PDB file of C-alpha atoms in Angstrom:
ATOM      1  CA  UNK U   1      37.494   4.781   2.107  1.00 95.00           C
ATOM      2  CA  UNK U   2      35.865   2.969  -0.803  1.00 98.00           C
ATOM      3  CA  UNK U   3      32.777   4.529  -2.391  1.00 98.00           C
ATOM      4  CA  UNK U   4      29.737   2.684  -3.738  1.00 98.00           C
ATOM      5  CA  UNK U   5      26.813   4.156  -5.631  1.00 98.00           C
ATOM      6  CA  UNK U   6      23.695   2.063  -5.137  1.00 98.00           C
ATOM      7  CA  UNK U   7      20.925   2.604  -7.667  1.00 98.00           C
ATOM      8  CA  UNK U   8      17.429   1.405  -6.780  1.00 97.00           C
ATOM      9  CA  UNK U   9      14.118   2.657  -5.411  1.00 96.00           C
ATOM     10  CA  UNK U  10      13.262   4.173  -2.060  1.00 96.00           C
ATOM     11  CA  UNK U  11      10.328   2.432  -0.412  1.00 95.00           C
ATOM     12  CA  UNK U  12       9.688   4.854   2.437  1.00 96.00           C
ATOM     13  CA  UNK U  13       8.356   2.061   4.653  1.00 96.00           C
ATOM     14  CA  UNK U  14       9.149  -1.623   4.406  1.00 94.00           C
ATOM     15  CA  UNK U  15      12.892  -2.234   4.880  1.00 95.00           C
ATOM     16  CA  UNK U  16      14.076  -2.935   1.364  1.00 95.00           C
ATOM     17  CA  UNK U  17      16.057  -1.368  -1.482  1.00 96.00           C
ATOM     18  CA  UNK U  18      17.775   1.887  -0.484  1.00 98.00           C
ATOM     19  CA  UNK U  19      16.440   1.920   3.080  1.00 97.00           C
ATOM     20  CA  UNK U  20      18.528  -1.190   3.801  1.00 97.00           C
ATOM     21  CA  UNK U  21      21.386  -0.664   1.311  1.00 98.00           C
ATOM     22  CA  UNK U  22      22.385   2.747   2.642  1.00 98.00           C
ATOM     23  CA  UNK U  23      22.598   1.867   6.367  1.00 98.00           C
ATOM     24  CA  UNK U  24      24.198  -1.544   5.831  1.00 98.00           C
ATOM     25  CA  UNK U  25      26.906  -0.312   3.467  1.00 98.00           C
ATOM     26  CA  UNK U  26      27.614   2.727   5.640  1.00 98.00           C
ATOM     27  CA  UNK U  27      27.846   0.596   8.794  1.00 98.00           C
ATOM     28  CA  UNK U  28      30.425  -1.563   7.019  1.00 98.00           C
ATOM     29  CA  UNK U  29      32.744   1.416   6.720  1.00 98.00           C
ATOM     30  CA  UNK U  30      32.106   2.107   3.048  1.00 98.00           C
ATOM     31  CA  UNK U  31      30.852   5.404   1.631  1.00 98.00           C
ATOM     32  CA  UNK U  32      27.389   4.930   0.137  1.00 98.00           C
ATOM     33  CA  UNK U  33      26.134   7.341  -2.495  1.00 98.00           C
ATOM     34  CA  UNK U  34      22.596   6.753  -3.734  1.00 98.00           C
ATOM     35  CA  UNK U  35      20.569   7.305  -6.861  1.00 98.00           C
ATOM     36  CA  UNK U  36      16.837   6.730  -6.280  1.00 97.00           C
ATOM     37  CA  UNK U  37      15.020   5.345  -9.305  1.00 97.00           C
ATOM     38  CA  UNK U  38      11.571   5.835  -7.770  1.00 96.00           C
ATOM     39  CA  UNK U  39       9.896   6.785  -4.508  1.00 96.00           C
ATOM     40  CA  UNK U  40       7.171   4.537  -3.104  1.00 94.00           C
ATOM     41  CA  UNK U  41       5.167   4.983   0.077  1.00 96.00           C
ATOM     42  CA  UNK U  42       5.744   1.271   0.849  1.00 94.00           C
ATOM     43  CA  UNK U  43       7.151  -1.671  -1.029  1.00 91.00           C
ATOM     44  CA  UNK U  44       4.802  -3.620  -3.274  1.00 85.00           C
ATOM     45  CA  UNK U  45       4.662  -6.824  -1.267  1.00 84.00           C
ATOM     46  CA  UNK U  46       1.552  -7.076   0.898  1.00 86.00           C
ATOM     47  CA  UNK U  47       0.569  -3.395   0.912  1.00 90.00           C
ATOM     48  CA  UNK U  48      -2.385  -1.965  -1.007  1.00 90.00           C
ATOM     49  CA  UNK U  49      -2.810   1.416  -2.705  1.00 92.00           C
ATOM     50  CA  UNK U  50       0.855   2.379  -2.361  1.00 92.00           C
ATOM     51  CA  UNK U  51       2.072   5.560  -4.028  1.00 94.00           C
ATOM     52  CA  UNK U  52       4.720   5.484  -6.762  1.00 92.00           C
ATOM     53  CA  UNK U  53       6.718   8.302  -8.328  1.00 95.00           C
ATOM     54  CA  UNK U  54       9.039   7.436 -11.192  1.00 95.00           C
ATOM     55  CA  UNK U  55      12.339   9.360 -11.185  1.00 97.00           C
ATOM     56  CA  UNK U  56      13.650   8.209 -14.572  1.00 97.00           C
ATOM     57  CA  UNK U  57      13.621  11.766 -15.906  1.00 97.00           C
ATOM     58  CA  UNK U  58      16.125  12.844 -13.251  1.00 97.00           C
ATOM     59  CA  UNK U  59      18.637  10.031 -13.763  1.00 98.00           C
ATOM     60  CA  UNK U  60      20.453  11.365 -16.880  1.00 97.00           C
ATOM     61  CA  UNK U  61      20.763  14.793 -15.227  1.00 98.00           C
ATOM     62  CA  UNK U  62      22.300  13.233 -12.125  1.00 98.00           C
ATOM     63  CA  UNK U  63      24.740  11.215 -14.224  1.00 97.00           C
ATOM     64  CA  UNK U  64      25.720  14.349 -16.157  1.00 97.00           C
ATOM     65  CA  UNK U  65      26.286  16.337 -12.968  1.00 98.00           C
ATOM     66  CA  UNK U  66      28.491  13.622 -11.496  1.00 98.00           C
ATOM     67  CA  UNK U  67      30.534  13.554 -14.704  1.00 96.00           C
ATOM     68  CA  UNK U  68      30.979  17.333 -14.664  1.00 97.00           C
ATOM     69  CA  UNK U  69      32.065  17.219 -11.017  1.00 97.00           C
ATOM     70  CA  UNK U  70      34.530  14.390 -11.626  1.00 96.00           C
ATOM     71  CA  UNK U  71      32.764  12.108  -9.159  1.00 97.00           C
ATOM     72  CA  UNK U  72      33.641   8.442  -9.538  1.00 95.00           C
ATOM     73  CA  UNK U  73      32.943   5.231  -7.677  1.00 98.00           C
ATOM     74  CA  UNK U  74      34.711   2.043  -6.716  1.00 98.00           C
ATOM     75  CA  UNK U  75      31.524   0.052  -7.312  1.00 98.00           C
ATOM     76  CA  UNK U  76      28.182   0.496  -9.050  1.00 98.00           C
ATOM     77  CA  UNK U  77      25.458  -1.586  -7.404  1.00 98.00           C
ATOM     78  CA  UNK U  78      22.048  -1.746  -9.079  1.00 98.00           C
ATOM     79  CA  UNK U  79      18.949  -3.248  -7.503  1.00 97.00           C
ATOM     80  CA  UNK U  80      15.256  -2.880  -8.277  1.00 94.00           C
ATOM     81  CA  UNK U  81      14.714  -1.034 -11.554  1.00 96.00           C
ATOM     82  CA  UNK U  82      11.198  -0.152 -12.602  1.00 91.00           C
ATOM     83  CA  UNK U  83      11.269   0.164 -16.392  1.00 95.00           C
ATOM     84  CA  UNK U  84      12.977  -0.715 -19.667  1.00 97.00           C
ATOM     85  CA  UNK U  85      14.232   2.883 -19.775  1.00 97.00           C
ATOM     86  CA  UNK U  86      15.962   2.549 -16.418  1.00 98.00           C
ATOM     87  CA  UNK U  87      17.678  -0.648 -17.515  1.00 98.00           C
ATOM     88  CA  UNK U  88      18.992   1.138 -20.610  1.00 98.00           C
ATOM     89  CA  UNK U  89      20.210   4.069 -18.501  1.00 98.00           C
ATOM     90  CA  UNK U  90      22.123   1.685 -16.226  1.00 98.00           C
ATOM     91  CA  UNK U  91      23.679  -0.018 -19.241  1.00 98.00           C
ATOM     92  CA  UNK U  92      24.959   3.347 -20.488  1.00 97.00           C
ATOM     93  CA  UNK U  93      26.287   4.268 -17.042  1.00 97.00           C
ATOM     94  CA  UNK U  94      28.126   0.966 -16.581  1.00 98.00           C
ATOM     95  CA  UNK U  95      29.501   1.049 -20.128  1.00 97.00           C
ATOM     96  CA  UNK U  96      31.100   4.431 -19.405  1.00 95.00           C
ATOM     97  CA  UNK U  97      32.682   3.399 -16.083  1.00 95.00           C
ATOM     98  CA  UNK U  98      36.453   3.055 -15.596  1.00 93.00           C
ATOM     99  CA  UNK U  99      37.782  -0.504 -15.778  1.00 93.00           C
ATOM    100  CA  UNK U 100      38.613  -0.435 -12.056  1.00 95.00           C
ATOM    101  CA  UNK U 101      34.999   0.178 -11.064  1.00 98.00           C
ATOM    102  CA  UNK U 102      33.111  -2.978 -10.087  1.00 98.00           C
ATOM    103  CA  UNK U 103      29.668  -3.437 -11.650  1.00 98.00           C
ATOM    104  CA  UNK U 104      27.411  -5.461  -9.331  1.00 98.00           C
ATOM    105  CA  UNK U 105      23.872  -6.205 -10.546  1.00 98.00           C
ATOM    106  CA  UNK U 106      21.069  -7.615  -8.444  1.00 98.00           C
ATOM    107  CA  UNK U 107      18.239  -8.173 -10.962  1.00 98.00           C
ATOM    108  CA  UNK U 108      15.562  -7.754  -8.302  1.00 95.00           C
ATOM    109  CA  UNK U 109      12.318  -8.529 -10.116  1.00 96.00           C
ATOM    110  CA  UNK U 110      10.949 -11.947  -9.115  1.00 94.00           C
ATOM    111  CA  UNK U 111      10.770 -14.661  -6.472  1.00 93.00           C
ATOM    112  CA  UNK U 112       8.980 -17.924  -5.746  1.00 91.00           C
ATOM    113  CA  UNK U 113       8.372 -18.595  -9.423  1.00 94.00           C
ATOM    114  CA  UNK U 114       6.625 -15.288 -10.111  1.00 94.00           C
ATOM    115  CA  UNK U 115       7.609 -11.839 -11.365  1.00 95.00           C
ATOM    116  CA  UNK U 116       6.925  -8.846  -9.131  1.00 90.00           C
ATOM    117  CA  UNK U 117       3.778  -6.809  -9.921  1.00 85.00           C
ATOM    118  CA  UNK U 118       4.099  -4.820 -13.142  1.00 87.00           C
ATOM    119  CA  UNK U 119       6.926  -6.873 -14.668  1.00 93.00           C
ATOM    120  CA  UNK U 120       6.692  -9.110 -17.732  1.00 96.00           C
ATOM    121  CA  UNK U 121       8.820 -11.877 -19.292  1.00 96.00           C
ATOM    122  CA  UNK U 122       9.982  -9.265 -21.830  1.00 97.00           C
ATOM    123  CA  UNK U 123      11.236  -7.094 -18.975  1.00 97.00           C
ATOM    124  CA  UNK U 124      13.184 -10.042 -17.568  1.00 97.00           C
ATOM    125  CA  UNK U 125      14.834 -10.665 -20.929  1.00 97.00           C
ATOM    126  CA  UNK U 126      15.790  -7.003 -21.087  1.00 98.00           C
ATOM    127  CA  UNK U 127      17.255  -7.233 -17.584  1.00 98.00           C
ATOM    128  CA  UNK U 128      19.543  -9.933 -18.957  1.00 98.00           C
ATOM    129  CA  UNK U 129      21.118  -7.311 -21.237  1.00 98.00           C
ATOM    130  CA  UNK U 130      22.085  -5.315 -18.130  1.00 98.00           C
ATOM    131  CA  UNK U 131      23.546  -8.429 -16.521  1.00 98.00           C
ATOM    132  CA  UNK U 132      25.703  -8.751 -19.635  1.00 98.00           C
ATOM    133  CA  UNK U 133      27.439  -5.498 -18.626  1.00 98.00           C
ATOM    134  CA  UNK U 134      28.136  -6.578 -15.049  1.00 98.00           C
ATOM    135  CA  UNK U 135      31.158  -8.100 -13.353  1.00 98.00           C
ATOM    136  CA  UNK U 136      29.006  -9.915 -10.767  1.00 98.00           C
ATOM    137  CA  UNK U 137      25.306 -10.813 -10.890  1.00 98.00           C
ATOM    138  CA  UNK U 138      23.295 -12.248  -7.992  1.00 98.00           C
ATOM    139  CA  UNK U 139      19.859 -13.414  -9.188  1.00 98.00           C
ATOM    140  CA  UNK U 140      17.724 -15.913  -7.341  1.00 97.00           C
ATOM    141  CA  UNK U 141      16.586 -19.015  -9.215  1.00 97.00           C
ATOM    142  CA  UNK U 142      13.301 -17.413 -10.278  1.00 97.00           C
ATOM    143  CA  UNK U 143      15.034 -14.362 -11.742  1.00 98.00           C
ATOM    144  CA  UNK U 144      17.603 -16.524 -13.497  1.00 98.00           C
ATOM    145  CA  UNK U 145      14.870 -18.696 -14.984  1.00 97.00           C
ATOM    146  CA  UNK U 146      13.018 -15.705 -16.421  1.00 97.00           C
ATOM    147  CA  UNK U 147      16.180 -14.100 -17.813  1.00 98.00           C
ATOM    148  CA  UNK U 148      17.249 -17.341 -19.485  1.00 97.00           C
ATOM    149  CA  UNK U 149      13.795 -18.381 -20.648  1.00 95.00           C
ATOM    150  CA  UNK U 150      14.215 -21.603 -18.681  1.00 93.00           C
ATOM    151  CA  UNK U 151      11.628 -23.640 -16.809  1.00 90.00           C
ATOM    152  CA  UNK U 152      11.483 -22.748 -13.118  1.00 93.00           C
ATOM    153  CA  UNK U 153      12.026 -25.689 -10.794  1.00 93.00           C
ATOM    154  CA  UNK U 154      11.086 -24.938  -7.194  1.00 87.00           C
ATOM    155  CA  UNK U 155      12.725 -27.960  -5.563  1.00 87.00           C
ATOM    156  CA  UNK U 156      14.133 -31.370  -6.338  1.00 91.00           C
ATOM    157  CA  UNK U 157      16.775 -30.127  -8.768  1.00 94.00           C
ATOM    158  CA  UNK U 158      20.357 -31.397  -8.648  1.00 95.00           C
ATOM    159  CA  UNK U 159      23.802 -29.843  -8.966  1.00 96.00           C
ATOM    160  CA  UNK U 160      23.845 -30.434 -12.708  1.00 96.00           C
ATOM    161  CA  UNK U 161      20.779 -28.170 -13.042  1.00 96.00           C
ATOM    162  CA  UNK U 162      22.418 -25.406 -10.980  1.00 97.00           C
ATOM    163  CA  UNK U 163      25.732 -25.712 -12.838  1.00 98.00           C
ATOM    164  CA  UNK U 164      23.982 -25.466 -16.184  1.00 97.00           C
ATOM    165  CA  UNK U 165      22.052 -22.391 -15.068  1.00 97.00           C
ATOM    166  CA  UNK U 166      25.226 -20.723 -13.748  1.00 98.00           C
ATOM    167  CA  UNK U 167      27.084 -21.407 -16.977  1.00 98.00           C
ATOM    168  CA  UNK U 168      24.203 -19.946 -18.994  1.00 98.00           C
ATOM    169  CA  UNK U 169      24.121 -16.869 -16.763  1.00 98.00           C
ATOM    170  CA  UNK U 170      27.868 -16.384 -17.173  1.00 98.00           C
ATOM    171  CA  UNK U 171      27.467 -16.729 -20.925  1.00 98.00           C
ATOM    172  CA  UNK U 172      25.404 -13.519 -20.823  1.00 98.00           C
ATOM    173  CA  UNK U 173      28.628 -11.648 -20.041  1.00 97.00           C
ATOM    174  CA  UNK U 174      29.471 -11.325 -16.324  1.00 98.00           C
ATOM    175  CA  UNK U 175      32.729 -12.653 -14.905  1.00 97.00           C
ATOM    176  CA  UNK U 176      30.960 -14.203 -11.920  1.00 98.00           C
ATOM    177  CA  UNK U 177      27.446 -15.621 -11.771  1.00 98.00           C
ATOM    178  CA  UNK U 178      25.849 -16.218  -8.381  1.00 98.00           C
ATOM    179  CA  UNK U 179      22.564 -17.970  -7.658  1.00 98.00           C
ATOM    180  CA  UNK U 180      20.821 -17.343  -4.344  1.00 97.00           C
ATOM    181  CA  UNK U 181      18.193 -19.508  -2.691  1.00 95.00           C
ATOM    182  CA  UNK U 182      19.891 -22.758  -3.749  1.00 97.00           C
ATOM    183  CA  UNK U 183      19.195 -25.916  -1.766  1.00 95.00           C
ATOM    184  CA  UNK U 184      19.840 -29.600  -2.319  1.00 95.00           C
ATOM    185  CA  UNK U 185      18.673 -30.738   1.135  1.00 92.00           C
ATOM    186  CA  UNK U 186      15.348 -29.927   2.856  1.00 91.00           C
ATOM    187  CA  UNK U 187      16.976 -28.152   5.811  1.00 93.00           C
ATOM    188  CA  UNK U 188      19.742 -26.250   3.969  1.00 95.00           C
ATOM    189  CA  UNK U 189      19.653 -23.152   1.785  1.00 96.00           C
ATOM    190  CA  UNK U 190      22.473 -21.097   0.338  1.00 97.00           C
ATOM    191  CA  UNK U 191      24.315 -19.702  -2.646  1.00 98.00           C
ATOM    192  CA  UNK U 192      26.142 -21.120  -5.632  1.00 98.00           C
ATOM    193  CA  UNK U 193      28.913 -19.248  -7.487  1.00 98.00           C
ATOM    194  CA  UNK U 194      30.569 -19.754 -10.845  1.00 98.00           C
ATOM    195  CA  UNK U 195      33.909 -18.229 -11.806  1.00 98.00           C
ATOM    196  CA  UNK U 196      33.829 -18.158 -15.603  1.00 97.00           C
ATOM    197  CA  UNK U 197      37.539 -17.480 -16.088  1.00 96.00           C
ATOM    198  CA  UNK U 198      38.575 -20.481 -13.982  1.00 97.00           C
ATOM    199  CA  UNK U 199      35.513 -22.627 -14.771  1.00 97.00           C
ATOM    200  CA  UNK U 200      35.106 -23.202 -11.024  1.00 98.00           C
ATOM    201  CA  UNK U 201      31.976 -23.684  -8.916  1.00 98.00           C
ATOM    202  CA  UNK U 202      31.599 -23.129  -5.186  1.00 97.00           C
ATOM    203  CA  UNK U 203      28.729 -23.402  -2.727  1.00 98.00           C
ATOM    204  CA  UNK U 204      27.868 -22.146   0.720  1.00 98.00           C
ATOM    205  CA  UNK U 205      24.879 -23.259   2.801  1.00 97.00           C
ATOM    206  CA  UNK U 206      23.103 -22.201   5.978  1.00 95.00           C
ATOM    207  CA  UNK U 207      20.159 -23.558   7.861  1.00 92.00           C
ATOM    208  CA  UNK U 208      16.856 -23.101   6.052  1.00 93.00           C
ATOM    209  CA  UNK U 209      14.437 -21.061   8.142  1.00 92.00           C
ATOM    210  CA  UNK U 210      10.775 -21.701   7.408  1.00 87.00           C
ATOM    211  CA  UNK U 211       9.757 -18.085   6.841  1.00 87.00           C
ATOM    212  CA  UNK U 212       9.398 -15.540   4.057  1.00 86.00           C
ATOM    213  CA  UNK U 213      10.318 -11.884   4.555  1.00 90.00           C
ATOM    214  CA  UNK U 214      10.497  -9.018   2.109  1.00 89.00           C
ATOM    215  CA  UNK U 215      13.842  -7.325   1.479  1.00 93.00           C
ATOM    216  CA  UNK U 216      16.185 -10.173   2.387  1.00 95.00           C
ATOM    217  CA  UNK U 217      17.621 -10.234  -1.128  1.00 95.00           C
ATOM    218  CA  UNK U 218      18.482  -6.545  -0.820  1.00 97.00           C
ATOM    219  CA  UNK U 219      20.131  -7.186   2.539  1.00 98.00           C
ATOM    220  CA  UNK U 220      22.177 -10.030   1.060  1.00 98.00           C
ATOM    221  CA  UNK U 221      23.316  -8.004  -1.962  1.00 98.00           C
ATOM    222  CA  UNK U 222      24.173  -4.934   0.119  1.00 98.00           C
ATOM    223  CA  UNK U 223      26.238  -6.925   2.614  1.00 98.00           C
ATOM    224  CA  UNK U 224      28.003  -8.730  -0.222  1.00 98.00           C
ATOM    225  CA  UNK U 225      29.062  -5.628  -2.136  1.00 98.00           C
ATOM    226  CA  UNK U 226      30.032  -3.931   1.125  1.00 98.00           C
ATOM    227  CA  UNK U 227      32.273  -6.867   2.043  1.00 98.00           C
ATOM    228  CA  UNK U 228      33.874  -6.770  -1.405  1.00 98.00           C
ATOM    229  CA  UNK U 229      34.724  -3.110  -0.873  1.00 98.00           C
ATOM    230  CA  UNK U 230      36.315  -4.055   2.457  1.00 98.00           C
ATOM    231  CA  UNK U 231      38.739  -6.271   0.570  1.00 98.00           C
ATOM    232  CA  UNK U 232      37.060  -9.649   0.934  1.00 98.00           C
ATOM    233  CA  UNK U 233      37.142 -12.185  -1.866  1.00 98.00           C
ATOM    234  CA  UNK U 234      33.821 -12.852  -3.578  1.00 98.00           C
ATOM    235  CA  UNK U 235      33.640 -16.272  -1.924  1.00 98.00           C
ATOM    236  CA  UNK U 236      34.112 -14.751   1.529  1.00 98.00           C
ATOM    237  CA  UNK U 237      31.772 -11.845   0.749  1.00 98.00           C
ATOM    238  CA  UNK U 238      29.032 -14.298  -0.182  1.00 98.00           C
ATOM    239  CA  UNK U 239      29.571 -16.214   3.057  1.00 98.00           C
ATOM    240  CA  UNK U 240      29.343 -13.010   5.103  1.00 98.00           C
ATOM    241  CA  UNK U 241      26.237 -11.877   3.252  1.00 98.00           C
ATOM    242  CA  UNK U 242      24.540 -15.250   3.681  1.00 98.00           C
ATOM    243  CA  UNK U 243      25.379 -15.500   7.389  1.00 98.00           C
ATOM    244  CA  UNK U 244      24.214 -11.948   8.028  1.00 98.00           C
ATOM    245  CA  UNK U 245      20.932 -12.467   6.165  1.00 97.00           C
ATOM    246  CA  UNK U 246      20.169 -15.657   8.074  1.00 97.00           C
ATOM    247  CA  UNK U 247      20.953 -13.920  11.366  1.00 97.00           C
ATOM    248  CA  UNK U 248      18.608 -11.042  10.466  1.00 97.00           C
ATOM    249  CA  UNK U 249      15.812 -13.524   9.800  1.00 96.00           C
ATOM    250  CA  UNK U 250      16.500 -15.476  12.982  1.00 96.00           C
ATOM    251  CA  UNK U 251      16.406 -12.323  15.123  1.00 96.00           C
ATOM    252  CA  UNK U 252      13.102 -11.291  13.554  1.00 96.00           C
ATOM    253  CA  UNK U 253      11.311 -14.613  14.030  1.00 95.00           C
ATOM    254  CA  UNK U 254      10.120 -14.009  17.628  1.00 94.00           C
ATOM    255  CA  UNK U 255       8.213 -10.925  16.419  1.00 91.00           C
ATOM    256  CA  UNK U 256       7.474 -12.024  12.868  1.00 89.00           C
ATOM    257  CA  UNK U 257       3.773 -11.108  13.011  1.00 87.00           C
ATOM    258  CA  UNK U 258       4.651  -7.463  13.584  1.00 87.00           C
ATOM    259  CA  UNK U 259       7.579  -7.404  11.141  1.00 88.00           C
ATOM    260  CA  UNK U 260       6.184  -9.411   8.212  1.00 91.00           C
ATOM    261  CA  UNK U 261       7.125  -6.518   5.903  1.00 92.00           C
ATOM    262  CA  UNK U 262      10.878  -6.798   6.556  1.00 94.00           C
ATOM    263  CA  UNK U 263      13.524  -8.114   8.912  1.00 96.00           C
ATOM    264  CA  UNK U 264      15.114  -6.375  11.875  1.00 96.00           C
ATOM    265  CA  UNK U 265      18.491  -6.093  10.184  1.00 97.00           C
ATOM    266  CA  UNK U 266      19.610  -3.357  12.574  1.00 97.00           C
ATOM    267  CA  UNK U 267      19.922  -5.807  15.469  1.00 97.00           C
ATOM    268  CA  UNK U 268      22.463  -7.907  13.546  1.00 98.00           C
ATOM    269  CA  UNK U 269      24.788  -5.081  12.471  1.00 98.00           C
ATOM    270  CA  UNK U 270      27.245  -5.640  15.367  1.00 98.00           C
ATOM    271  CA  UNK U 271      27.701  -9.261  14.274  1.00 98.00           C
ATOM    272  CA  UNK U 272      28.153  -8.150  10.668  1.00 98.00           C
ATOM    273  CA  UNK U 273      31.022  -5.904  11.716  1.00 98.00           C
ATOM    274  CA  UNK U 274      32.627  -8.787  13.611  1.00 97.00           C
ATOM    275  CA  UNK U 275      32.445 -10.931  10.464  1.00 98.00           C
ATOM    276  CA  UNK U 276      34.407  -8.268   8.572  1.00 97.00           C
ATOM    277  CA  UNK U 277      37.247  -8.559  11.082  1.00 94.00           C
ATOM    278  CA  UNK U 278      37.528 -12.340  10.818  1.00 87.00           C
TER     279      UNK U 278
END
């Protein structure tokens, strides 16, 4: 069985970060170790007066213990990181990994043209230095724009714009650059991938659902890295992750007023497992 370590926060309520990564990866038949970077009472989207406890002080001790115990991983998957210090710690951890270990970075810090609360453009530029250490990065267009210092275009862009952004992301260092939330038609939304070694682009689109939910990026990234560990190519892993995310949203829509804080990803797990067998 393959083993992933996923490194991001625990939002105790809200269906994001570790509370979706752990169950999704485990359900896919992959061992999921975790390293919490912080503990929050809820996620930061739409809740007021949430609690936050930074766990940066514990991270080097955890890394040291794993090293002493000879614990290794087939993939390192980073998500939401709360500080410059945590980014630097992840850079050190990835730099020390064996060559066979996949480094998968989701620079979760922005969406819809805006950074998450507490983040700055300087933080985004520092996140780009972590992406430089990765094999695969999966930013959305907002995150990519901030990391590259590029103007954010919400809609109306063309393939040349996306190709240029992917090439610039790959120039940071990763072997594969992926952009999520890409759409060239009003009713379609999907992902774009660039293979730097082959100078090849590929795209995959689903229906665009007129709704916004927290945590869908975490669901996408978790399903993608899980599929990779099950032996799928990156192209197929992205397709599985996109289809699963769309299904999660679709199943949540009838009760969206009660589940505005996150999607009912649990209901779609059986279909996710079927996708892995295809």
